[in-house]
Tab-separated table of C-alpha atoms in Angstrom:
chain	number	residue	atom	x	y	z
S	16	UNK	CA	1.139	-4.583	-7.022
S	17	UNK	CA	2.922	-2.703	-5.016
S	18	UNK	CA	0.198	-2.725	-2.374
S	19	UNK	CA	2.591	-5.206	-0.577
S	20	UNK	CA	5.007	-3.119	-0.124
S	21	UNK	CA	3.706	-1.061	2.232
S	22	UNK	CA	2.176	-3.694	4.417
S	23	UNK	CA	5.476	-4.992	4.370
S	24	UNK	CA	7.091	-2.170	5.508
S	25	UNK	CA	4.242	-0.680	8.457
S	26	UNK	CA	4.756	-4.722	9.808
S	27	UNK	CA	8.994	-4.628	9.931
S	28	UNK	CA	8.836	-1.111	11.263
S	29	UNK	CA	7.334	-1.932	14.053
S	30	UNK	CA	8.241	-4.957	14.446
S	31	UNK	CA	12.507	-4.068	14.075
S	32	UNK	CA	11.478	-0.904	16.349
S	33	UNK	CA	10.665	-2.684	19.427
S	34	UNK	CA	12.204	-5.858	18.742
S	35	UNK	CA	15.806	-3.388	18.719
S	36	UNK	CA	14.928	-1.649	21.367
S	37	UNK	CA	15.271	-5.048	23.371
S	38	UNK	CA	18.734	-6.669	24.027
S	39	UNK	CA	18.814	-9.301	22.123
S	40	UNK	CA	21.806	-12.107	21.620
S	41	UNK	CA	24.837	-13.647	23.291
S	42	UNK	CA	28.610	-14.392	22.984
S	43	UNK	CA	30.383	-17.512	20.926
S	44	UNK	CA	29.139	-19.777	19.075
S	45	UNK	CA	28.897	-23.007	20.689
S	46	UNK	CA	28.141	-25.288	17.787
S	47	UNK	CA	27.205	-25.306	14.486
S	48	UNK	CA	23.785	-25.759	13.453
S	49	UNK	CA	22.703	-25.958	9.479
S	50	UNK	CA	19.098	-24.711	9.839
S	51	UNK	CA	16.470	-26.439	6.717
S	52	UNK	CA	13.817	-24.212	7.089
S	53	UNK	CA	12.829	-22.423	3.672
S	54	UNK	CA	9.814	-20.280	3.926
S	55	UNK	CA	6.372	-19.892	2.224
S	56	UNK	CA	5.753	-17.355	-0.478
S	57	UNK	CA	4.194	-14.634	0.583
S	58	UNK	CA	0.531	-13.714	-0.786
S	59	UNK	CA	-1.530	-11.041	-1.832
S	60	UNK	CA	-5.016	-11.526	-2.426
S	61	UNK	CA	-6.189	-8.724	-3.864
S	62	UNK	CA	-9.975	-8.359	-3.695
S	63	UNK	CA	-11.576	-5.753	-6.676
S	64	UNK	CA	-13.970	-4.252	-8.226
S	65	UNK	CA	-14.954	-2.455	-11.242
S	66	UNK	CA	-17.118	0.604	-11.577
S	67	UNK	CA	-19.205	-1.287	-14.844
S	68	UNK	CA	-18.899	2.643	-16.232
S	69	UNK	CA	-14.779	2.450	-16.547
S	70	UNK	CA	-15.673	-0.907	-18.830
S	71	UNK	CA	-18.388	1.015	-20.490
S	72	UNK	CA	-15.923	4.086	-21.107
S	73	UNK	CA	-13.196	2.049	-21.993
S	74	UNK	CA	-15.064	-0.387	-24.650
S	75	UNK	CA	-17.074	2.488	-26.171
S	76	UNK	CA	-13.666	4.603	-26.374
S	77	UNK	CA	-12.059	0.861	-27.761
S	78	UNK	CA	-14.615	0.318	-30.883
S	79	UNK	CA	-15.208	3.817	-31.342
S	80	UNK	CA	-13.778	4.342	-34.715
S	81	UNK	CA	-14.689	1.616	-35.642
S	82	UNK	CA	-18.645	2.546	-37.371
S	83	UNK	CA	-16.917	5.028	-38.937
S	84	UNK	CA	-15.571	3.670	-41.022
S	85	UNK	CA	-18.044	2.754	-44.876
S	86	UNK	CA	-18.060	-0.616	-46.186
S	87	UNK	CA	-18.349	-1.931	-49.493
S	88	UNK	CA	-19.608	-5.089	-49.880
S	89	UNK	CA	-19.249	-5.617	-54.058
S	90	UNK	CA	-21.527	-8.427	-54.483
S	91	UNK	CA	-24.727	-5.414	-54.522
S	92	UNK	CA	-22.306	-2.692	-55.821
S	93	UNK	CA	-23.082	-0.483	-52.725
S	94	UNK	CA	-21.690	1.163	-50.365
S	95	UNK	CA	-22.572	1.071	-46.067
S	96	UNK	CA	-22.240	3.463	-43.750
S	97	UNK	CA	-23.058	2.968	-39.559
S	98	UNK	CA	-22.523	5.334	-37.235
S	99	UNK	CA	-23.065	5.045	-33.291
S	100	UNK	CA	-26.363	6.028	-32.290
S	101	UNK	CA	-25.538	6.285	-28.027
S	102	UNK	CA	-22.871	4.770	-26.219
S	103	UNK	CA	-22.839	0.458	-26.285
S	104	UNK	CA	-23.778	-1.476	-22.422
S	105	UNK	CA	-21.902	-3.899	-22.034
S	106	UNK	CA	-21.900	-6.469	-19.096
S	107	UNK	CA	-18.681	-9.292	-18.344
S	108	UNK	CA	-19.578	-12.577	-17.086
S	109	UNK	CA	-16.355	-15.332	-16.984
S	110	UNK	CA	-13.961	-14.685	-19.478
S	111	UNK	CA	-16.497	-13.108	-22.559
S	112	UNK	CA	-18.066	-9.836	-23.095
S	113	UNK	CA	-21.898	-8.706	-23.870
S	114	UNK	CA	-21.507	-6.011	-26.056
S	115	UNK	CA	-25.591	-4.490	-27.104
S	116	UNK	CA	-24.369	-0.996	-29.131
S	117	UNK	CA	-27.927	0.536	-31.413
S	118	UNK	CA	-25.764	1.742	-35.218
S	119	UNK	CA	-27.927	3.771	-37.660
S	120	UNK	CA	-26.913	1.996	-40.843
S	121	UNK	CA	-26.725	4.827	-44.402
S	122	UNK	CA	-26.996	1.763	-46.846
S	123	UNK	CA	-25.458	3.403	-50.634
S	124	UNK	CA	-26.187	2.486	-54.076
S	125	UNK	CA	-25.328	4.395	-57.104
S	126	UNK	CA	-26.349	3.998	-60.365
S	127	UNK	CA	-26.120	5.680	-63.617
S	128	UNK	CA	-30.066	6.500	-63.649
S	129	UNK	CA	-30.607	7.634	-60.174
S	130	UNK	CA	-29.357	7.676	-56.448
S	131	UNK	CA	-30.269	4.684	-53.854
S	132	UNK	CA	-30.553	5.638	-50.008
S	133	UNK	CA	-31.449	3.793	-47.437
S	134	UNK	CA	-31.424	4.664	-43.700
S	135	UNK	CA	-32.195	2.274	-40.147
S	136	UNK	CA	-30.964	1.727	-37.099
S	137	UNK	CA	-30.321	-1.756	-35.856
S	138	UNK	CA	-29.400	-3.379	-31.690
S	139	UNK	CA	-26.021	-5.030	-32.056
S	140	UNK	CA	-25.973	-7.870	-30.542
S	141	UNK	CA	-21.540	-9.399	-30.197
S	142	UNK	CA	-19.737	-11.713	-27.822
S	143	UNK	CA	-16.836	-11.546	-27.693
S	144	UNK	CA	-14.283	-13.768	-25.733
S	145	UNK	CA	-10.756	-12.729	-25.127
S	146	UNK	CA	-7.941	-15.391	-23.291
S	147	UNK	CA	-4.689	-15.238	-21.990
S	148	UNK	CA	-1.560	-17.523	-22.322
S	149	UNK	CA	0.977	-17.793	-19.376
S	150	UNK	CA	3.009	-15.039	-21.442
S	151	UNK	CA	0.819	-12.164	-21.203
S	152	UNK	CA	-0.182	-12.755	-24.028
S	153	UNK	CA	-3.723	-10.937	-24.831
S	154	UNK	CA	-6.328	-12.621	-27.779
S	155	UNK	CA	-9.635	-12.040	-28.049
S	156	UNK	CA	-12.559	-13.791	-30.286
S	157	UNK	CA	-15.372	-11.310	-31.683
S	158	UNK	CA	-18.818	-13.260	-33.092
S	159	UNK	CA	-21.874	-11.318	-34.000
S	160	UNK	CA	-25.004	-12.632	-32.023
S	161	UNK	CA	-27.737	-11.502	-32.823
S	162	UNK	CA	-29.250	-8.199	-34.030
S	163	UNK	CA	-32.836	-6.476	-34.325
S	164	UNK	CA	-33.871	-3.535	-36.295
S	165	UNK	CA	-34.783	-0.445	-34.607
S	166	UNK	CA	-36.123	0.721	-36.819
S	167	UNK	CA	-36.812	-0.969	-40.976
S	168	UNK	CA	-34.240	0.641	-42.676
S	169	UNK	CA	-36.768	2.500	-45.704
S	170	UNK	CA	-35.609	3.305	-49.626
S	171	UNK	CA	-36.131	6.471	-50.959
S	172	UNK	CA	-36.353	6.999	-54.154
S	173	UNK	CA	-38.090	9.425	-55.344
S	174	UNK	CA	-40.856	9.955	-53.987
S	175	UNK	CA	-41.202	6.735	-53.181
S	176	UNK	CA	-40.322	5.257	-49.554
S	177	UNK	CA	-39.816	1.625	-49.243
S	178	UNK	CA	-38.871	-1.078	-46.977
S	179	UNK	CA	-35.573	-3.016	-47.838
S	180	UNK	CA	-35.528	-5.107	-44.504
S	181	UNK	CA	-34.821	-8.407	-46.665
S	182	UNK	CA	-31.832	-6.936	-48.246
S	183	UNK	CA	-30.649	-5.434	-45.388
S	184	UNK	CA	-30.625	-8.418	-43.442
S	185	UNK	CA	-28.537	-9.388	-45.591
S	186	UNK	CA	-26.524	-6.978	-45.984
S	187	UNK	CA	-25.280	-6.912	-42.329
S	188	UNK	CA	-24.985	-10.883	-42.926
S	189	UNK	CA	-21.776	-10.175	-45.353
S	190	UNK	CA	-20.157	-6.950	-43.683
S	191	UNK	CA	-20.512	-9.302	-39.816
S	192	UNK	CA	-16.873	-10.378	-40.967
S	193	UNK	CA	-15.245	-6.975	-41.685
S	194	UNK	CA	-17.255	-5.905	-38.027
S	195	UNK	CA	-16.089	-8.881	-35.995
S	196	UNK	CA	-12.741	-7.211	-37.316
S	197	UNK	CA	-12.762	-4.424	-36.971
S	198	UNK	CA	-13.320	-5.557	-33.156
S	199	UNK	CA	-11.279	-8.077	-32.256
S	200	UNK	CA	-8.424	-5.766	-33.670
S	201	UNK	CA	-9.356	-2.342	-31.504
S	202	UNK	CA	-10.025	-4.593	-28.899
S	203	UNK	CA	-6.415	-5.750	-28.694
S	204	UNK	CA	-4.630	-1.728	-29.937
S	205	UNK	CA	-6.014	-0.266	-26.694
S	206	UNK	CA	-5.969	-3.654	-23.973
S	207	UNK	CA	-2.510	-3.510	-23.824
S	208	UNK	CA	-1.854	-5.913	-20.880
S	209	UNK	CA	1.320	-7.699	-21.935
S	210	UNK	CA	3.003	-3.591	-22.274
S	211	UNK	CA	1.419	-3.051	-18.874
S	212	UNK	CA	2.271	-5.170	-17.059
S	213	UNK	CA	5.328	-5.616	-18.188
S	214	UNK	CA	6.745	-2.009	-17.007
S	215	UNK	CA	4.932	-2.545	-13.712
S	216	UNK	CA	6.489	-5.331	-12.802
S	217	UNK	CA	10.067	-3.994	-12.287
S	218	UNK	CA	9.094	-1.791	-9.407
S	219	UNK	CA	10.021	-5.381	-7.759
S	220	UNK	CA	13.635	-5.049	-9.076
S	221	UNK	CA	14.886	-2.122	-6.801
S	222	UNK	CA	15.146	-3.127	-3.110
S	223	UNK	CA	12.458	-1.115	-1.445
S	224	UNK	CA	14.756	1.141	1.662
S	225	UNK	CA	11.891	0.900	4.474
S	226	UNK	CA	13.644	3.253	7.023
S	227	UNK	CA	16.027	5.830	5.535
S	228	UNK	CA	17.941	7.360	8.589
S	229	UNK	CA	17.530	3.379	10.408
S	230	UNK	CA	18.891	1.098	7.630
S	231	UNK	CA	15.865	-2.109	5.885
S	232	UNK	CA	15.827	-2.787	2.773
S	233	UNK	CA	12.235	-5.503	0.945
S	234	UNK	CA	13.607	-7.326	-1.895
S	235	UNK	CA	9.768	-8.914	-3.624
S	236	UNK	CA	10.650	-11.005	-6.075
S	237	UNK	CA	7.007	-12.343	-7.183
S	238	UNK	CA	6.812	-16.343	-9.119
S	239	UNK	CA	3.309	-16.698	-10.678
S	240	UNK	CA	1.388	-13.905	-10.708
S	241	UNK	CA	-3.263	-15.764	-10.639
S	242	UNK	CA	-6.121	-13.932	-11.930
S	243	UNK	CA	-8.773	-15.707	-11.200
S	244	UNK	CA	-11.891	-14.608	-14.135
S	245	UNK	CA	-14.600	-12.019	-13.933
S	246	UNK	CA	-18.199	-12.126	-12.495
S	247	UNK	CA	-20.744	-9.788	-13.244
S	248	UNK	CA	-23.231	-8.083	-11.157
S	249	UNK	CA	-25.870	-4.669	-11.623
S	250	UNK	CA	-23.090	-2.152	-10.994
S	251	UNK	CA	-19.805	-4.021	-10.477
S	252	UNK	CA	-17.509	-6.505	-12.334
S	253	UNK	CA	-15.550	-8.769	-9.852
S	254	UNK	CA	-12.639	-11.139	-9.688
S	255	UNK	CA	-9.106	-11.643	-7.406
S	256	UNK	CA	-6.221	-10.880	-8.335
S	257	UNK	CA	-3.134	-13.673	-7.068
S	258	UNK	CA	0.575	-12.647	-6.397
S	259	UNK	CA	2.800	-14.648	-5.185
S	260	UNK	CA	5.900	-13.377	-3.389
S	261	UNK	CA	9.425	-14.434	-2.432
S	262	UNK	CA	10.571	-11.777	0.689
S	263	UNK	CA	13.858	-11.478	1.558
S	264	UNK	CA	15.231	-8.369	4.059
S	265	UNK	CA	18.609	-7.949	4.525
S	266	UNK	CA	20.278	-4.643	6.516
S	267	UNK	CA	21.922	-4.100	3.914
S	268	UNK	CA	21.666	-2.922	0.203
S	269	UNK	CA	21.810	-6.233	-1.862
S	270	UNK	CA	22.909	-5.945	-5.367
S	271	UNK	CA	20.875	-5.158	-7.864
S	272	UNK	CA	21.426	-7.526	-11.292
S	273	UNK	CA	21.764	-5.754	-14.813
S	274	UNK	CA	18.250	-5.784	-17.358
S	275	UNK	CA	14.689	-6.400	-16.953
S	276	UNK	CA	12.727	-8.507	-14.035
S	277	UNK	CA	11.374	-11.471	-16.133
S	278	UNK	CA	7.529	-11.146	-16.002
S	279	UNK	CA	6.136	-13.327	-13.614
S	280	UNK	CA	3.844	-16.439	-14.982
S	281	UNK	CA	0.255	-15.580	-15.755
S	282	UNK	CA	-2.635	-18.737	-14.906
S	283	UNK	CA	-6.098	-18.293	-13.900
S	284	UNK	CA	-7.469	-19.840	-11.765
S	285	UNK	CA	-10.864	-21.117	-9.772
S	286	UNK	CA	-10.777	-21.541	-6.429
S	287	UNK	CA	-8.516	-19.041	-4.271
S	288	UNK	CA	-9.022	-17.771	-0.388
S	289	UNK	CA	-9.645	-14.654	0.507
S	290	UNK	CA	-7.089	-13.375	3.008
S	291	UNK	CA	-3.977	-13.027	2.286
S	292	UNK	CA	-0.969	-13.763	4.038
S	293	UNK	CA	2.046	-11.641	3.946
S	294	UNK	CA	5.904	-13.755	5.309
S	295	UNK	CA	8.619	-11.236	6.651
S	296	UNK	CA	11.369	-13.415	5.783
S	297	UNK	CA	14.080	-11.035	8.280
S	298	UNK	CA	18.495	-10.752	8.243
S	299	UNK	CA	19.638	-8.338	10.725
S	300	UNK	CA	23.121	-8.203	11.286
S	301	UNK	CA	23.613	-7.536	15.304
S	302	UNK	CA	25.732	-4.784	13.976
S	303	UNK	CA	22.946	-3.027	12.734
S	304	UNK	CA	21.640	-3.586	15.751
S	305	UNK	CA	23.877	-2.405	17.641
S	306	UNK	CA	23.992	0.544	16.317
S	307	UNK	CA	19.818	1.303	16.473
S	308	UNK	CA	19.958	0.019	19.650
S	309	UNK	CA	22.561	2.540	20.686
S	310	UNK	CA	20.787	5.299	19.636
S	311	UNK	CA	17.245	4.535	20.898
S	312	UNK	CA	19.270	3.831	24.619
S	313	UNK	CA	22.536	4.984	25.142
S	314	UNK	CA	22.129	7.420	27.545
S	315	UNK	CA	18.862	5.976	28.781
S	316	UNK	CA	17.923	6.159	32.763
S	317	UNK	CA	17.114	3.802	35.618
S	318	UNK	CA	16.393	4.205	38.676
S	319	UNK	CA	14.944	2.016	41.598
S	320	UNK	CA	15.249	2.370	46.076
S	321	UNK	CA	16.139	5.970	45.389
S	322	UNK	CA	18.756	4.277	43.059
S	323	UNK	CA	20.105	4.933	39.273
S	324	UNK	CA	21.944	4.007	36.465
S	325	UNK	CA	22.955	5.829	32.866
S	326	UNK	CA	23.729	3.653	30.417
S	327	UNK	CA	26.758	4.111	27.992
S	328	UNK	CA	28.631	1.988	25.484
S	329	UNK	CA	25.582	-0.727	24.403
S	330	UNK	CA	26.951	-4.113	22.774
S	331	UNK	CA	25.050	-7.160	22.098
S	332	UNK	CA	25.882	-10.028	20.730
S	333	UNK	CA	23.690	-13.801	20.164
S	334	UNK	CA	25.879	-17.250	18.825
S	335	UNK	CA	22.851	-20.692	18.119
S	336	UNK	CA	21.610	-20.497	21.899
S	337	UNK	CA	21.788	-16.886	23.723
S	338	UNK	CA	21.639	-13.596	23.790
S	339	UNK	CA	24.188	-11.529	25.611
S	340	UNK	CA	23.503	-7.190	26.124
S	341	UNK	CA	26.655	-5.202	27.745
S	342	UNK	CA	26.455	-1.778	28.985
S	343	UNK	CA	28.703	0.930	30.921
S	344	UNK	CA	26.929	1.494	33.847
S	345	UNK	CA	27.314	4.914	35.619
S	346	UNK	CA	25.540	6.614	38.627
S	347	UNK	CA	24.921	5.027	41.743
S	348	UNK	CA	26.355	2.053	40.309
S	349	UNK	CA	29.557	2.335	38.243
S	350	UNK	CA	31.226	-0.444	36.071
S	351	UNK	CA	29.276	-2.886	33.107
S	352	UNK	CA	25.999	-4.344	33.558
S	353	UNK	CA	25.869	-8.159	31.668
S	354	UNK	CA	22.531	-9.729	30.280
S	355	UNK	CA	22.142	-13.654	28.982
S	356	UNK	CA	18.955	-15.263	28.218
S	357	UNK	CA	17.206	-17.192	25.851
S	358	UNK	CA	15.425	-16.170	23.351
S	359	UNK	CA	12.378	-17.826	21.984
S	360	UNK	CA	8.945	-17.285	20.203
S	361	UNK	CA	5.786	-18.864	22.112
S	362	UNK	CA	3.560	-19.727	19.822
S	363	UNK	CA	0.621	-19.708	23.085
S	364	UNK	CA	1.022	-15.933	23.808
S	365	UNK	CA	2.401	-15.132	20.305
S	366	UNK	CA	4.885	-13.550	21.688
S	367	UNK	CA	9.056	-13.369	21.756
S	368	UNK	CA	10.268	-13.628	25.284
S	369	UNK	CA	14.330	-13.554	26.264
S	370	UNK	CA	13.664	-16.491	29.040
S	371	UNK	CA	16.924	-17.778	32.444
S	372	UNK	CA	17.507	-13.810	31.857
S	373	UNK	CA	20.997	-14.104	33.942
S	374	UNK	CA	22.086	-10.140	34.863
S	375	UNK	CA	26.024	-10.183	36.302
S	376	UNK	CA	28.103	-7.199	36.901
S	377	UNK	CA	31.795	-6.589	35.736
S	378	UNK	CA	34.051	-4.529	37.858
S	379	UNK	CA	37.507	-4.368	37.863
S	380	UNK	CA	37.637	-7.274	35.218
S	381	UNK	CA	35.795	-9.050	38.288
S	382	UNK	CA	31.900	-10.920	37.344
S	383	UNK	CA	30.209	-10.608	40.786
S	384	UNK	CA	26.028	-11.187	40.926
S	385	UNK	CA	24.321	-7.342	40.702
S	386	UNK	CA	23.600	-5.949	43.505
S	387	UNK	CA	19.966	-6.389	44.312
S	388	UNK	CA	18.669	-2.665	43.471
S	389	UNK	CA	19.523	-4.607	39.381
S	390	UNK	CA	19.031	-7.726	39.625
S	391	UNK	CA	15.532	-8.068	41.246
S	392	UNK	CA	11.991	-5.586	41.213
S	393	UNK	CA	11.815	-2.675	39.461
S	394	UNK	CA	14.767	-2.249	36.915
S	395	UNK	CA	14.829	-5.916	36.798
S	396	UNK	CA	10.739	-5.669	35.120
S	397	UNK	CA	12.248	-2.973	33.003
S	398	UNK	CA	14.904	-4.692	31.750
S	399	UNK	CA	13.105	-7.963	31.409
S	400	UNK	CA	10.500	-5.736	29.893
S	401	UNK	CA	12.580	-4.555	27.438
S	402	UNK	CA	13.817	-8.040	25.712
S	403	UNK	CA	9.968	-8.983	25.483
S	404	UNK	CA	6.931	-8.582	22.733
S	405	UNK	CA	4.107	-9.544	22.089
S	406	UNK	CA	3.230	-9.128	18.738
S	407	UNK	CA	-0.640	-9.062	19.117
S	408	UNK	CA	0.108	-5.404	20.794
S	409	UNK	CA	0.874	-4.518	17.613
S	410	UNK	CA	-2.287	-5.138	15.531
S	411	UNK	CA	-4.072	-1.543	15.974
S	412	UNK	CA	-0.845	0.422	15.548
S	413	UNK	CA	0.041	-1.896	11.861
S	414	UNK	CA	-3.840	-1.046	11.172
S	415	UNK	CA	-3.496	2.244	11.167
S	416	UNK	CA	0.016	2.972	9.528
S	417	UNK	CA	-1.708	0.390	7.178
S	418	UNK	CA	-4.570	3.072	7.806
S	419	UNK	CA	-2.329	6.097	6.866
S	420	UNK	CA	-0.318	5.006	3.972
S	421	UNK	CA	-3.961	3.936	1.940
S	422	UNK	CA	-5.220	7.112	2.023
S	423	UNK	CA	-2.789	8.300	0.224
S	424	UNK	CA	-2.981	5.756	-2.728
S	425	UNK	CA	-6.920	5.817	-3.093
S	426	UNK	CA	-6.629	10.136	-3.007
S	427	UNK	CA	-3.958	8.989	-6.111
S	428	UNK	CA	-5.499	6.685	-8.003
S	429	UNK	CA	-9.212	7.307	-7.028
S	430	UNK	CA	-9.717	4.242	-5.901
S	431	UNK	CA	-11.607	3.001	-2.883
S	432	UNK	CA	-9.151	-0.211	-1.546
S	433	UNK	CA	-8.956	-0.677	2.582
S	434	UNK	CA	-7.179	-3.619	3.722
S	435	UNK	CA	-7.856	-5.366	7.343
S	436	UNK	CA	-5.699	-6.603	9.574
S	437	UNK	CA	-6.116	-10.145	11.066
S	438	UNK	CA	-3.812	-11.192	12.460
S	439	UNK	CA	1.083	-11.425	14.027
S	440	UNK	CA	2.552	-14.365	14.220
S	441	UNK	CA	5.777	-15.818	13.363
S	442	UNK	CA	6.517	-18.880	12.512
S	443	UNK	CA	10.013	-19.407	12.288
S	444	UNK	CA	13.158	-18.125	14.948
S	445	UNK	CA	16.474	-19.161	14.537
S	446	UNK	CA	20.223	-17.418	15.604
S	447	UNK	CA	23.162	-17.414	14.610
S	448	UNK	CA	26.645	-16.170	15.199
S	449	UNK	CA	26.473	-12.641	15.100
S	450	UNK	CA	22.592	-11.960	13.565
S	451	UNK	CA	19.300	-13.427	13.485
S	452	UNK	CA	16.683	-15.042	10.966
S	453	UNK	CA	13.107	-14.522	11.676
S	454	UNK	CA	10.299	-14.902	10.103
S	455	UNK	CA	6.713	-13.238	10.528
S	456	UNK	CA	3.242	-14.138	9.277
S	457	UNK	CA	0.581	-11.532	8.793
S	458	UNK	CA	-2.816	-12.645	7.250
S	459	UNK	CA	-4.776	-10.339	6.636
S	460	UNK	CA	-7.811	-8.600	3.777
S	461	UNK	CA	-7.742	-5.911	1.342
S	462	UNK	CA	-10.440	-4.993	-1.242
S	463	UNK	CA	-10.479	-2.037	-3.652
S	464	UNK	CA	-13.111	-0.478	-5.538
S	465	UNK	CA	-11.774	0.667	-8.379
S	466	UNK	CA	-13.500	3.900	-10.809
S	467	UNK	CA	-10.679	5.039	-12.571
S	468	UNK	CA	-8.240	2.574	-14.966
S	469	UNK	CA	-6.193	5.099	-16.629
S	470	UNK	CA	-4.656	5.912	-13.174
S	471	UNK	CA	-3.809	2.839	-12.135
S	472	UNK	CA	-0.581	2.839	-14.585
S	473	UNK	CA	1.118	5.551	-12.795
S	474	UNK	CA	3.527	5.574	-9.940
S	475	UNK	CA	2.385	6.132	-6.685
S	476	UNK	CA	3.887	10.480	-5.874
S	477	UNK	CA	6.669	10.616	-3.266
S	478	UNK	CA	4.489	13.151	-0.492
């Protein structure tokens, strides 16, 4: 569940840094426009493979105590002791678990004259069908579907050894109900899925501070969790987990409501897309952008044709249509530089850009056309470049950042988790007075090879 946090933070930090290093937006509002845009949810699809060894170990631990118990069958006045002669072999397909386990059986009957004992080994084949409802209530139903004798039971009485296989068959039939009930009880006791989910989901309650230095909070709200049935192969069992998430970015820390976060409903599905789609819905205030831009560009020098100026007192604002970038300059030109333009997202080039940029120069409360060495040539190109952000060029950088974060997760959880980033695009771009709203869509494939189930419930340790 924590995976989406890392991908969002990687994508967002690079987007915010680049876009905020460009001047942002314009002056007073011209008309009020009400947006009808409603973002689609994000969908994180985790392709997972479970090492069959950990499935066997988990299941064997769950049923270990069962075959240390004694059962009595009053009809025959006998006592039966079961004991494992080897670990169970486990196969999982869909919502069914096939268990083959060799079990030793000791049959004892005490009489006034003599004590009877018989020993044998039988291979029991159980089928456990499990189910979870939408509220994560886990149930299992086990049935003994087949058994065969590996060592037929022999009754030892004095110096005699008498085969008693027919009687032992009756004994297994009589004890079957007790065995399968004990298996179901052990499975439910050991597989505490509902409580684990309830605890794990609380990670989404706290907004994620993406950048402690520059601010920015990401809130992820899970609405539904979907599971596919397990598929069986020689070495692994595999399936998909799908998280439907609403995401919201804000520059100010959101209010945290008291109480526990509600556990999302569970749905079983058969057909799931292979691709994860993350939608980063951002609401960025100009006041916060100004703080970041001043930090990066206050004191920055531009030069061309042997002349230069340095920027200071930068101010950015926007309305519904335009952005305005205002900065004092000092050097070969002294005054206030004003850039105004119309930002847009160009779908074809997958680029945020600002068109029709007008550059004006203000001195002593008078606005002039900017000098040619500022308004044209190298400096104009540099200023225009500051207001251009090609998303495609950031793919490799974001992929490297994701790989770095996954390296820590893999080491912490003893797993092999990888994410291949396919594309980054914009689904929505909108300006309002003093704020920008945008939805960035990232498509990727997430795969995990899980080697240790016990570590998955623990939180990631901060380095």
